[in-house]
PDB file of C-alpha atoms in Angstrom:
ATOM      1  CA  MET A   1       0.000   0.000   0.000  1.00 76.00           C
ATOM      2  CA  ILE A   2       2.894   2.359   0.698  1.00 92.00           C
ATOM      3  CA  LYS A   3       6.493   2.683  -0.399  1.00 96.00           C
ATOM      4  CA  ILE A   4       9.077   4.297   1.866  1.00 96.00           C
ATOM      5  CA  SER A   5      11.979   6.011   0.170  1.00 97.00           C
ATOM      6  CA  PRO A   6      15.579   5.198   1.126  1.00 97.00           C
ATOM      7  CA  ALA A   7      15.955   8.847   2.229  1.00 96.00           C
ATOM      8  CA  VAL A   8      13.305   8.404   4.939  1.00 96.00           C
ATOM      9  CA  LYS A   9      14.962   5.235   6.185  1.00 94.00           C
ATOM     10  CA  GLU A  10      18.331   6.972   6.256  1.00 95.00           C
ATOM     11  CA  ILE A  11      17.340  10.268   7.887  1.00 94.00           C
ATOM     12  CA  TYR A  12      14.509   9.034  10.137  1.00 92.00           C
ATOM     13  CA  PRO A  13      15.352   5.350  10.701  1.00 92.00           C
ATOM     14  CA  ASP A  14      13.301   5.105  13.916  1.00 91.00           C
ATOM     15  CA  ALA A  15      10.247   7.087  12.823  1.00 94.00           C
ATOM     16  CA  MET A  16       6.872   5.320  13.048  1.00 96.00           C
ATOM     17  CA  PHE A  17       3.790   5.927  10.923  1.00 97.00           C
ATOM     18  CA  GLY A  18       0.216   4.711  10.879  1.00 98.00           C
ATOM     19  CA  ILE A  19      -2.575   4.153   8.352  1.00 98.00           C
ATOM     20  CA  MET A  20      -6.267   3.439   8.808  1.00 98.00           C
ATOM     21  CA  THR A  21      -8.972   3.260   6.148  1.00 98.00           C
ATOM     22  CA  ALA A  22     -12.712   3.404   6.709  1.00 97.00           C
ATOM     23  CA  ASN A  23     -15.677   2.898   4.384  1.00 96.00           C
ATOM     24  CA  MET A  24     -18.482   5.394   5.033  1.00 91.00           C
ATOM     25  CA  SER A  25     -20.812   4.425   2.186  1.00 87.00           C
ATOM     26  CA  ASN A  26     -23.405   2.735   4.413  1.00 82.00           C
ATOM     27  CA  ALA A  27     -22.848   4.986   7.408  1.00 77.00           C
ATOM     28  CA  SER A  28     -25.613   7.191   8.781  1.00 79.00           C
ATOM     29  CA  ALA A  29     -24.094   9.684  11.175  1.00 80.00           C
ATOM     30  CA  SER A  30     -25.751  10.809  14.397  1.00 84.00           C
ATOM     31  CA  ARG A  31     -25.038  14.502  14.908  1.00 87.00           C
ATOM     32  CA  SER A  32     -26.240  14.361  18.509  1.00 93.00           C
ATOM     33  CA  GLN A  33     -23.949  11.423  19.302  1.00 94.00           C
ATOM     34  CA  MET A  34     -20.928  13.182  17.831  1.00 95.00           C
ATOM     35  CA  ASP A  35     -21.723  16.463  19.587  1.00 96.00           C
ATOM     36  CA  THR A  36     -22.101  14.665  22.920  1.00 96.00           C
ATOM     37  CA  LEU A  37     -18.873  12.766  22.347  1.00 96.00           C
ATOM     38  CA  LYS A  38     -16.967  15.959  21.503  1.00 97.00           C
ATOM     39  CA  LYS A  39     -18.274  17.703  24.617  1.00 97.00           C
ATOM     40  CA  VAL A  40     -17.284  14.808  26.888  1.00 97.00           C
ATOM     41  CA  GLU A  41     -13.802  14.498  25.423  1.00 98.00           C
ATOM     42  CA  ILE A  42     -13.125  18.224  25.334  1.00 97.00           C
ATOM     43  CA  ASP A  43     -14.230  18.535  28.971  1.00 97.00           C
ATOM     44  CA  ARG A  44     -11.737  15.791  29.833  1.00 97.00           C
ATOM     45  CA  ILE A  45      -8.983  17.577  27.940  1.00 97.00           C
ATOM     46  CA  LYS A  46      -9.750  20.831  29.756  1.00 97.00           C
ATOM     47  CA  THR A  47      -9.623  19.020  33.091  1.00 97.00           C
ATOM     48  CA  LYS A  48      -6.319  17.364  32.195  1.00 96.00           C
ATOM     49  CA  TYR A  49      -4.732  20.717  31.333  1.00 95.00           C
ATOM     50  CA  LYS A  50      -6.541  22.797  33.930  1.00 93.00           C
ATOM     51  CA  GLU A  51      -3.291  24.471  34.965  1.00 92.00           C
ATOM     52  CA  TYR A  52      -2.010  24.959  31.430  1.00 95.00           C
ATOM     53  CA  ASP A  53       1.602  25.997  30.990  1.00 96.00           C
ATOM     54  CA  ARG A  54       3.090  25.865  27.497  1.00 97.00           C
ATOM     55  CA  LYS A  55       6.631  25.464  28.846  1.00 96.00           C
ATOM     56  CA  VAL A  56       5.546  22.362  30.731  1.00 96.00           C
ATOM     57  CA  ILE A  57       3.539  20.700  27.977  1.00 96.00           C
ATOM     58  CA  ILE A  58       6.121  21.165  25.220  1.00 97.00           C
ATOM     59  CA  ASN A  59       8.533  19.124  27.319  1.00 97.00           C
ATOM     60  CA  SER A  60       6.043  16.311  27.925  1.00 97.00           C
ATOM     61  CA  GLU A  61       5.280  13.155  25.954  1.00 96.00           C
ATOM     62  CA  PRO A  62       4.436  12.873  23.130  1.00 97.00           C
ATOM     63  CA  ILE A  63       4.300  16.480  22.019  1.00 98.00           C
ATOM     64  CA  CYS A  64       7.948  17.182  22.866  1.00 98.00           C
ATOM     65  CA  HIS A  65       9.045  15.152  19.827  1.00 98.00           C
ATOM     66  CA  TYR A  66       6.909  17.192  17.422  1.00 98.00           C
ATOM     67  CA  VAL A  67       8.000  20.468  19.012  1.00 98.00           C
ATOM     68  CA  THR A  68      11.627  19.433  18.536  1.00 97.00           C
ATOM     69  CA  HIS A  69      10.985  18.429  14.922  1.00 97.00           C
ATOM     70  CA  TYR A  70       9.175  21.661  14.013  1.00 98.00           C
ATOM     71  CA  LYS A  71      11.777  23.753  15.803  1.00 97.00           C
ATOM     72  CA  LYS A  72      14.375  22.526  13.316  1.00 96.00           C
ATOM     73  CA  PHE A  73      12.363  24.319  10.636  1.00 97.00           C
ATOM     74  CA  LYS A  74      11.616  27.364  12.831  1.00 97.00           C
ATOM     75  CA  LYS A  75       7.925  26.485  12.981  1.00 97.00           C
ATOM     76  CA  THR A  76       5.346  25.884  15.721  1.00 97.00           C
ATOM     77  CA  TYR A  77       3.584  22.532  15.950  1.00 98.00           C
ATOM     78  CA  PRO A  78       0.018  23.199  14.670  1.00 97.00           C
ATOM     79  CA  VAL A  79      -1.658  20.629  16.944  1.00 98.00           C
ATOM     80  CA  LEU A  80      -0.280  22.564  19.922  1.00 98.00           C
ATOM     81  CA  LEU A  81      -2.059  25.636  18.565  1.00 97.00           C
ATOM     82  CA  GLN A  82      -5.273  23.622  18.142  1.00 97.00           C
ATOM     83  CA  LEU A  83      -5.038  22.483  21.750  1.00 97.00           C
ATOM     84  CA  GLU A  84      -4.449  26.044  22.935  1.00 98.00           C
ATOM     85  CA  SER A  85      -7.474  27.287  20.987  1.00 97.00           C
ATOM     86  CA  ILE A  86      -9.584  24.891  23.074  1.00 97.00           C
ATOM     87  CA  LEU A  87      -7.898  25.583  26.408  1.00 97.00           C
ATOM     88  CA  LEU A  88      -7.252  29.310  26.147  1.00 96.00           C
ATOM     89  CA  LYS A  89      -9.837  30.581  23.665  1.00 95.00           C
ATOM     90  CA  ASP A  90     -12.690  28.202  24.560  1.00 93.00           C
ATOM     91  CA  LYS A  91     -13.075  27.100  20.973  1.00 94.00           C
ATOM     92  CA  GLY A  92     -14.426  23.699  20.036  1.00 93.00           C
ATOM     93  CA  ILE A  93     -14.200  21.347  17.083  1.00 95.00           C
ATOM     94  CA  PRO A  94     -16.419  22.592  14.239  1.00 93.00           C
ATOM     95  CA  SER A  95     -19.155  20.391  12.792  1.00 94.00           C
ATOM     96  CA  VAL A  96     -17.535  19.502   9.480  1.00 94.00           C
ATOM     97  CA  GLY A  97     -18.505  15.813   9.202  1.00 94.00           C
ATOM     98  CA  ILE A  98     -17.785  12.928  11.550  1.00 95.00           C
ATOM     99  CA  SER A  99     -14.815  11.576   9.595  1.00 96.00           C
ATOM    100  CA  VAL A 100     -12.955  14.870  10.016  1.00 97.00           C
ATOM    101  CA  GLU A 101     -14.254  15.614  13.508  1.00 97.00           C
ATOM    102  CA  ALA A 102     -13.123  12.194  14.757  1.00 97.00           C
ATOM    103  CA  MET A 103      -9.622  12.909  13.466  1.00 98.00           C
ATOM    104  CA  PHE A 104      -9.465  16.410  14.981  1.00 98.00           C
ATOM    105  CA  LEU A 105     -10.751  15.144  18.324  1.00 98.00           C
ATOM    106  CA  ALA A 106      -8.137  12.390  18.458  1.00 98.00           C
ATOM    107  CA  GLU A 107      -5.415  14.875  17.464  1.00 98.00           C
ATOM    108  CA  VAL A 108      -6.090  17.238  20.372  1.00 98.00           C
ATOM    109  CA  LYS A 109      -6.468  14.308  22.765  1.00 98.00           C
ATOM    110  CA  ASN A 110      -3.332  12.411  21.752  1.00 98.00           C
ATOM    111  CA  LEU A 111      -1.360  15.271  20.128  1.00 98.00           C
ATOM    112  CA  LEU A 112      -0.291  13.125  17.162  1.00 98.00           C
ATOM    113  CA  LEU A 113      -0.171  14.722  13.706  1.00 98.00           C
ATOM    114  CA  THR A 114      -2.764  13.161  11.401  1.00 98.00           C
ATOM    115  CA  GLY A 115      -3.905  13.744   7.842  1.00 97.00           C
ATOM    116  CA  GLY A 116      -7.282  12.722   6.431  1.00 98.00           C
ATOM    117  CA  HIS A 117      -7.824  11.981   2.735  1.00 98.00           C
ATOM    118  CA  ASP A 118     -10.521  10.801   0.326  1.00 98.00           C
ATOM    119  CA  LEU A 119      -9.200   7.376  -0.626  1.00 97.00           C
ATOM    120  CA  ASN A 120     -11.132   7.374  -3.911  1.00 97.00           C
ATOM    121  CA  GLN A 121      -9.166  10.418  -5.057  1.00 97.00           C
ATOM    122  CA  ILE A 122      -5.818   8.703  -4.512  1.00 97.00           C
ATOM    123  CA  GLY A 123      -4.210   7.213  -7.595  1.00 95.00           C
ATOM    124  CA  GLY A 124      -1.650   4.428  -7.558  1.00 92.00           C
ATOM    125  CA  TYR A 125       0.827   3.670  -4.798  1.00 93.00           C
ATOM    126  CA  LEU A 126       1.437   5.877  -1.801  1.00 97.00           C
ATOM    127  CA  THR A 127       5.019   6.983  -1.269  1.00 98.00           C
ATOM    128  CA  LEU A 128       6.574   8.477   1.846  1.00 98.00           C
ATOM    129  CA  ASP A 129       9.565  10.635   1.005  1.00 98.00           C
ATOM    130  CA  ILE A 130      11.704  13.588   2.073  1.00 98.00           C
ATOM    131  CA  ALA A 131      11.522  16.844   0.129  1.00 98.00           C
ATOM    132  CA  VAL A 132      14.558  18.108  -1.716  1.00 97.00           C
ATOM    133  CA  GLY A 133      12.893  21.532  -1.588  1.00 96.00           C
ATOM    134  CA  GLY A 134      10.685  23.287  -4.108  1.00 94.00           C
ATOM    135  CA  GLU A 135       8.083  20.555  -4.709  1.00 98.00           C
ATOM    136  CA  ASN A 136       4.639  22.135  -5.163  1.00 97.00           C
ATOM    137  CA  TYR A 137       1.063  21.145  -4.433  1.00 98.00           C
ATOM    138  CA  LEU A 138      -2.319  22.769  -3.906  1.00 98.00           C
ATOM    139  CA  SER A 139      -3.013  22.931  -0.170  1.00 96.00           C
ATOM    140  CA  ILE A 140      -6.409  22.299   1.424  1.00 96.00           C
ATOM    141  CA  SER A 141      -6.890  26.082   1.563  1.00 94.00           C
ATOM    142  CA  GLY A 142      -6.626  26.207  -2.234  1.00 94.00           C
ATOM    143  CA  LYS A 143      -3.246  27.932  -2.217  1.00 95.00           C
ATOM    144  CA  GLN A 144      -0.009  26.704  -3.739  1.00 96.00           C
ATOM    145  CA  GLN A 145       2.435  25.299  -1.198  1.00 95.00           C
ATOM    146  CA  GLN A 146       6.127  24.749  -1.729  1.00 97.00           C
ATOM    147  CA  LEU A 147       7.871  22.089   0.307  1.00 98.00           C
ATOM    148  CA  THR A 148      10.856  22.905   2.474  1.00 97.00           C
ATOM    149  CA  LYS A 149      14.006  20.840   2.100  1.00 97.00           C
ATOM    150  CA  GLY A 150      13.928  17.982   4.603  1.00 96.00           C
ATOM    151  CA  ASP A 151      10.151  17.974   5.056  1.00 97.00           C
ATOM    152  CA  LEU A 152       8.448  14.572   5.270  1.00 97.00           C
ATOM    153  CA  TYR A 153       5.659  14.194   2.731  1.00 98.00           C
ATOM    154  CA  LEU A 154       3.167  11.654   1.401  1.00 98.00           C
ATOM    155  CA  SER A 155       2.345  11.379  -2.295  1.00 98.00           C
ATOM    156  CA  ASP A 156       0.609   9.169  -4.835  1.00 98.00           C
ATOM    157  CA  ASP A 157       1.097   8.780  -8.570  1.00 96.00           C
ATOM    158  CA  ARG A 158      -0.728  12.078  -9.163  1.00 96.00           C
ATOM    159  CA  GLY A 159       1.073  14.324  -6.694  1.00 97.00           C
ATOM    160  CA  ILE A 160       1.551  15.303  -3.053  1.00 98.00           C
ATOM    161  CA  LEU A 161      -1.153  14.447  -0.512  1.00 98.00           C
ATOM    162  CA  SER A 162       0.297  16.091   2.583  1.00 98.00           C
ATOM    163  CA  SER A 163       3.458  17.100   4.361  1.00 98.00           C
ATOM    164  CA  VAL A 164       4.429  17.463   7.998  1.00 98.00           C
ATOM    165  CA  LEU A 165       5.107  21.192   7.721  1.00 97.00           C
ATOM    166  CA  ASN A 166       2.376  22.224   5.272  1.00 96.00           C
ATOM    167  CA  GLY A 167      -0.545  19.893   5.942  1.00 97.00           C
ATOM    168  CA  PRO A 168      -2.990  18.174   3.570  1.00 97.00           C
ATOM    169  CA  ASP A 169      -3.740  18.851  -0.067  1.00 98.00           C
ATOM    170  CA  TYR A 170      -6.904  20.061  -1.794  1.00 98.00           C
ATOM    171  CA  ARG A 171      -7.313  17.238  -4.322  1.00 98.00           C
ATOM    172  CA  THR A 172      -7.803  14.446  -1.784  1.00 98.00           C
ATOM    173  CA  ARG A 173      -9.588  16.487   0.894  1.00 98.00           C
ATOM    174  CA  ILE A 174     -12.501  14.848   2.693  1.00 97.00           C
ATOM    175  CA  THR A 175     -15.875  16.222   1.536  1.00 95.00           C
ATOM    176  CA  ASP A 176     -19.571  15.526   2.138  1.00 91.00           C
ATOM    177  CA  THR A 177     -19.485  12.963  -0.683  1.00 93.00           C
ATOM    178  CA  THR A 178     -16.408  11.067   0.526  1.00 96.00           C
ATOM    179  CA  GLN A 179     -17.176   7.365   0.938  1.00 95.00           C
ATOM    180  CA  ASN A 180     -13.730   5.967   1.715  1.00 97.00           C
ATOM    181  CA  VAL A 181     -11.382   7.728   4.113  1.00 98.00           C
ATOM    182  CA  LEU A 182      -7.663   7.275   4.658  1.00 98.00           C
ATOM    183  CA  TYR A 183      -6.035   8.512   7.857  1.00 98.00           C
ATOM    184  CA  PHE A 184      -2.270   8.881   7.915  1.00 98.00           C
ATOM    185  CA  VAL A 185      -0.370   9.464  11.154  1.00 98.00           C
ATOM    186  CA  TYR A 186       3.030  11.117  10.954  1.00 98.00           C
ATOM    187  CA  GLY A 187       5.055   9.856  13.886  1.00 96.00           C
ATOM    188  CA  VAL A 188       8.323  11.784  13.968  1.00 94.00           C
ATOM    189  CA  ASP A 189      11.371  10.420  15.814  1.00 94.00           C
ATOM    190  CA  GLY A 190      10.418   9.538  19.386  1.00 96.00           C
ATOM    191  CA  ILE A 191       6.781   8.622  18.721  1.00 98.00           C
ATOM    192  CA  THR A 192       6.121   4.945  19.431  1.00 97.00           C
ATOM    193  CA  GLY A 193       4.097   2.431  17.506  1.00 97.00           C
ATOM    194  CA  GLU A 194       1.909   1.880  20.564  1.00 98.00           C
ATOM    195  CA  GLN A 195       1.058   5.587  20.749  1.00 98.00           C
ATOM    196  CA  ILE A 196       0.054   5.544  17.084  1.00 98.00           C
ATOM    197  CA  ARG A 197      -1.996   2.375  17.505  1.00 98.00           C
ATOM    198  CA  LYS A 198      -3.925   3.846  20.452  1.00 98.00           C
ATOM    199  CA  HIS A 199      -4.478   7.038  18.476  1.00 98.00           C
ATOM    200  CA  LEU A 200      -5.963   5.119  15.543  1.00 98.00           C
ATOM    201  CA  GLU A 201      -8.112   3.158  17.980  1.00 98.00           C
ATOM    202  CA  ASN A 202      -9.473   6.450  19.332  1.00 98.00           C
ATOM    203  CA  ILE A 203     -10.409   7.596  15.822  1.00 98.00           C
ATOM    204  CA  ARG A 204     -12.056   4.230  15.242  1.00 97.00           C
ATOM    205  CA  TYR A 205     -14.029   4.530  18.488  1.00 97.00           C
ATOM    206  CA  TYR A 206     -15.201   8.055  17.672  1.00 97.00           C
ATOM    207  CA  LEU A 207     -16.343   7.024  14.189  1.00 96.00           C
ATOM    208  CA  LEU A 208     -18.264   3.998  15.421  1.00 96.00           C
ATOM    209  CA  THR A 209     -19.838   5.912  18.295  1.00 94.00           C
ATOM    210  CA  ALA A 210     -21.325   8.477  15.930  1.00 94.00           C
ATOM    211  CA  SER A 211     -21.963   6.036  13.096  1.00 93.00           C
ATOM    212  CA  PRO A 212     -22.025   2.299  13.995  1.00 92.00           C
ATOM    213  CA  ASN A 213     -22.233   1.261  10.326  1.00 93.00           C
ATOM    214  CA  VAL A 214     -18.790   2.625   9.456  1.00 95.00           C
ATOM    215  CA  ASN A 215     -16.663  -0.220   8.131  1.00 96.00           C
ATOM    216  CA  ILE A 216     -13.120   0.046   9.521  1.00 96.00           C
ATOM    217  CA  GLN A 217     -10.736  -1.652   7.130  1.00 93.00           C
ATOM    218  CA  THR A 218      -6.950  -1.310   7.072  1.00 92.00           C
ATOM    219  CA  VAL A 219      -5.196  -0.513  10.361  1.00 95.00           C
ATOM    220  CA  GLU A 220      -1.421  -0.613  10.111  1.00 96.00           C
ATOM    221  CA  VAL A 221       1.505   0.788  12.049  1.00 97.00           C
ATOM    222  CA  PHE A 222       4.887   0.657  10.357  1.00 94.00           C
TER     223      PHE A 222
END
């Protein structure tokens, strides 16, 4: 399902990644179930970080590994900013469809970077590679993105799907008509396979809670 370039194995030999696919074609989502689930989980997150201190959290597991990785590129880890929007600005997770909401909820709970894609829009093999710098793709915002040298990115035979530093693409974005979803977890150096597996299990649980007819298919940590 996925090819890993020699460059990834050389530069990030201990990095772990995860994939999960889910078929939504027969799924009927319960908005009330998802809203209740989000409220319960967000309340738990707020309780966990009641005395929030950025200096403390960026040195804790597992987020410290992402902070270190992003710091190399002089960037801030976006999931940290998502967490802070919940804790400090009292924002929630918008109602944008259960497949995306489940991913966002798991991200702020587990702090693992995850991309969601429409599997039907993916062509050919997936490849995980490291940017030489200058590669372009249309981001989910509809703007052209240029990869930074050394960035980890995922692509198919048609182009780039996502990168660690720049996020997901527009072509394979999840929409209201998406029937098959692919979740990809970027585990930078220091993230364990067990952490990724539990993260995928959380996404699975959220999906099935809101829509019991979702068919979870591939689950792989590598």
